[in-house]
Structures are given as C-alpha cells and as structure tokens.
Amino acid sequence: MVLMRVLIIDDEEDFRAIAGTCLGILGGVSVSEAENGEVGLKKAEEDQPDVILLDLIMPEMDGITTLRELRKNPSTQEIPVIFMTTKGMFDEFEETKKLGALAVITKPFDPEKLADQIRKILANAKQV
C-alpha cells in the first residue's frame, strides 16, 4: 500500500538511487525520478507527489529556479519541497526558505535523517 509519493529531482543518477533507497526505510513510499528541473516540473504536475526532494545545483535549471516555477503553478505550489545539497552550499538557504522550502539536507545524507525529515513533513501535513 502506497502511503506517500515522492519525486526526486537530481541530475546525478547515483544520488537519485541513494535517496530512493533511503526512502525505502519508511515503507509504503512510491518514488519517481527526474534528471533535471524541466522534467521535474512536468512530473510534479502530472504525478502530484506528496513531497519533492530537489537538488539545489543542477545544470540548465537549478533548484531555486525549479522551486520558483513550482510555486507559480497553482497545481504544484503547495507541494512540500526539501532541498538536497553538498556541504558548504548553505548560502542559498535563505532564498530557499523565502520560496517555501521546508528543509535542506546535506549530501551525502544519512538514511535515517532523510526518513525522519519525511516523517515530520507528513505529520505536519496531517495536522493542517
């Protein structure tokens, strides 16, 4: 039984695979993937995931631009977003918060920490 749909938008296939494996800890998670922001925007609109894990630094369309586009679209503007980034890339965190990102997780991430972040988002979403 699928309890949560997660869209992972990251240009690095290895990180998409690792994140998908980490989410397996939760159980009941359906994961879809996108290799860039443009594909991610289409999948977000079509699939309406419960949560998006979004890489901050990607070629062509970076994570901040992708999030701005998600927020412009009425059908995706309310989807919770968690940014994934490498250590030292927290300069952009204030910008991500202004756009409504819920958290930033540092790559490589701890599987339990990622699972805990997702659990918290689901708990908060159910209270609203």
Tab-separated table of C-alpha atoms in Angstrom:
chain	number	residue	atom	x	y	z
A	1	MET	CA	0.000	0.000	0.000
A	2	VAL	CA	1.457	3.352	-1.044
A	3	LEU	CA	1.217	5.933	1.730
A	4	MET	CA	3.386	8.615	0.158
A	5	ARG	CA	4.565	9.633	-3.298
A	6	VAL	CA	7.996	11.249	-3.503
A	7	LEU	CA	9.526	12.924	-6.544
A	8	ILE	CA	13.333	13.125	-6.565
A	9	ILE	CA	14.729	15.804	-8.886
A	10	ASP	CA	18.508	15.488	-9.186
A	11	ASP	CA	20.868	15.490	-12.154
A	12	GLU	CA	23.048	12.797	-10.567
A	13	GLU	CA	21.649	9.325	-11.087
A	14	ASP	CA	23.625	7.919	-8.130
A	15	PHE	CA	22.062	10.388	-5.703
A	16	ARG	CA	18.580	9.652	-7.037
A	17	ALA	CA	19.218	5.952	-6.431
A	18	ILE	CA	20.609	6.554	-2.928
A	19	ALA	CA	17.682	8.805	-1.987
A	20	GLY	CA	15.231	6.203	-3.283
A	21	THR	CA	16.918	3.536	-1.194
A	22	CYS	CA	16.831	5.791	1.870
A	23	LEU	CA	13.119	6.310	1.395
A	24	GLY	CA	12.655	2.546	1.399
A	25	ILE	CA	13.265	2.756	5.157
A	26	LEU	CA	9.864	4.381	5.507
A	27	GLY	CA	7.936	1.662	3.694
A	28	GLY	CA	4.866	2.465	1.636
A	29	VAL	CA	6.741	5.037	-0.437
A	30	SER	CA	6.373	5.346	-4.188
A	31	VAL	CA	9.378	7.116	-5.734
A	32	SER	CA	9.551	8.776	-9.131
A	33	GLU	CA	12.617	10.483	-10.527
A	34	ALA	CA	13.536	13.374	-12.782
A	35	GLU	CA	17.015	14.108	-14.095
A	36	ASN	CA	16.560	17.884	-14.331
A	37	GLY	CA	14.286	20.737	-13.326
A	38	GLU	CA	12.301	20.850	-16.540
A	39	VAL	CA	11.416	17.155	-16.397
A	40	GLY	CA	10.758	17.542	-12.674
A	41	LEU	CA	8.225	20.327	-13.265
A	42	LYS	CA	6.305	18.129	-15.701
A	43	LYS	CA	6.365	15.119	-13.386
A	44	ALA	CA	5.285	17.231	-10.404
A	45	GLU	CA	2.277	18.498	-12.314
A	46	GLU	CA	1.348	15.061	-13.671
A	47	ASP	CA	2.044	12.937	-10.573
A	48	GLN	CA	1.169	15.398	-7.781
A	49	PRO	CA	3.704	13.937	-5.318
A	50	ASP	CA	3.319	14.387	-1.578
A	51	VAL	CA	6.930	15.594	-1.250
A	52	ILE	CA	9.672	16.709	-3.650
A	53	LEU	CA	13.363	16.173	-2.927
A	54	LEU	CA	15.117	18.790	-5.051
A	55	ASP	CA	18.815	19.176	-5.811
A	56	LEU	CA	19.997	22.750	-5.416
A	57	ILE	CA	22.760	22.734	-8.033
A	58	MET	CA	21.833	21.326	-11.451
A	59	PRO	CA	22.753	22.324	-14.999
A	60	GLU	CA	20.221	24.120	-17.204
A	61	MET	CA	17.637	24.818	-14.460
A	62	ASP	CA	18.918	24.958	-10.883
A	63	GLY	CA	16.872	24.021	-7.842
A	64	ILE	CA	15.918	27.576	-6.891
A	65	THR	CA	14.588	28.263	-10.391
A	66	THR	CA	12.742	24.948	-10.327
A	67	LEU	CA	11.161	25.832	-6.968
A	68	ARG	CA	10.136	29.266	-8.253
A	69	GLU	CA	8.395	27.588	-11.188
A	70	LEU	CA	6.699	25.070	-8.884
A	71	ARG	CA	5.366	27.938	-6.758
A	72	LYS	CA	3.995	29.790	-9.815
A	73	ASN	CA	1.850	26.829	-10.862
A	74	PRO	CA	-1.418	26.510	-8.884
A	75	SER	CA	-1.319	22.708	-9.203
A	76	THR	CA	2.187	22.403	-7.677
A	77	GLN	CA	2.541	25.458	-5.443
A	78	GLU	CA	1.586	23.648	-2.240
A	79	ILE	CA	3.791	20.564	-2.665
A	80	PRO	CA	6.352	20.429	0.175
A	81	VAL	CA	9.970	20.663	-1.013
A	82	ILE	CA	13.158	19.539	0.691
A	83	PHE	CA	16.402	20.685	-0.872
A	84	MET	CA	19.411	18.408	-1.173
A	85	THR	CA	22.842	19.994	-1.495
A	86	THR	CA	26.516	19.351	-0.934
A	87	LYS	CA	28.256	20.676	2.167
A	88	GLY	CA	29.070	24.349	2.074
A	89	MET	CA	26.180	25.333	-0.210
A	90	PHE	CA	24.039	26.859	2.552
A	91	ASP	CA	24.429	30.417	1.225
A	92	GLU	CA	21.294	29.811	-0.791
A	93	PHE	CA	19.329	28.549	2.217
A	94	GLU	CA	17.719	31.910	2.979
A	95	GLU	CA	16.489	32.113	-0.610
A	96	THR	CA	15.060	28.589	-0.413
A	97	LYS	CA	13.239	29.442	2.827
A	98	LYS	CA	11.706	32.544	1.247
A	99	LEU	CA	10.377	30.339	-1.533
A	100	GLY	CA	8.857	27.923	0.959
A	101	ALA	CA	11.332	25.054	1.109
A	102	LEU	CA	10.874	23.110	4.321
A	103	ALA	CA	14.439	21.959	4.856
A	104	VAL	CA	17.878	21.495	3.371
A	105	ILE	CA	19.584	18.128	3.679
A	106	THR	CA	23.317	17.842	3.072
A	107	LYS	CA	24.608	15.236	0.625
A	108	PRO	CA	25.657	12.613	1.238
A	109	PHE	CA	22.751	12.215	3.618
A	110	ASP	CA	22.155	9.860	6.450
A	111	PRO	CA	19.301	7.483	5.550
A	112	GLU	CA	17.636	7.836	8.946
A	113	LYS	CA	17.877	11.645	8.849
A	114	LEU	CA	16.200	11.727	5.447
A	115	ALA	CA	13.486	9.340	6.613
A	116	ASP	CA	12.941	11.453	9.759
A	117	GLN	CA	12.576	14.647	7.694
A	118	ILE	CA	9.935	12.994	5.527
A	119	ARG	CA	8.097	11.661	8.605
A	120	LYS	CA	7.991	15.168	10.113
A	121	ILE	CA	6.613	16.663	6.920
A	122	LEU	CA	3.873	14.048	6.780
A	123	ALA	CA	3.000	14.582	10.440
A	124	ASN	CA	2.768	18.353	9.941
A	125	ALA	CA	0.724	17.974	6.763
A	126	LYS	CA	-1.802	15.759	8.559
A	127	GLN	CA	-2.250	18.361	11.316
A	128	VAL	CA	-3.209	21.118	8.860
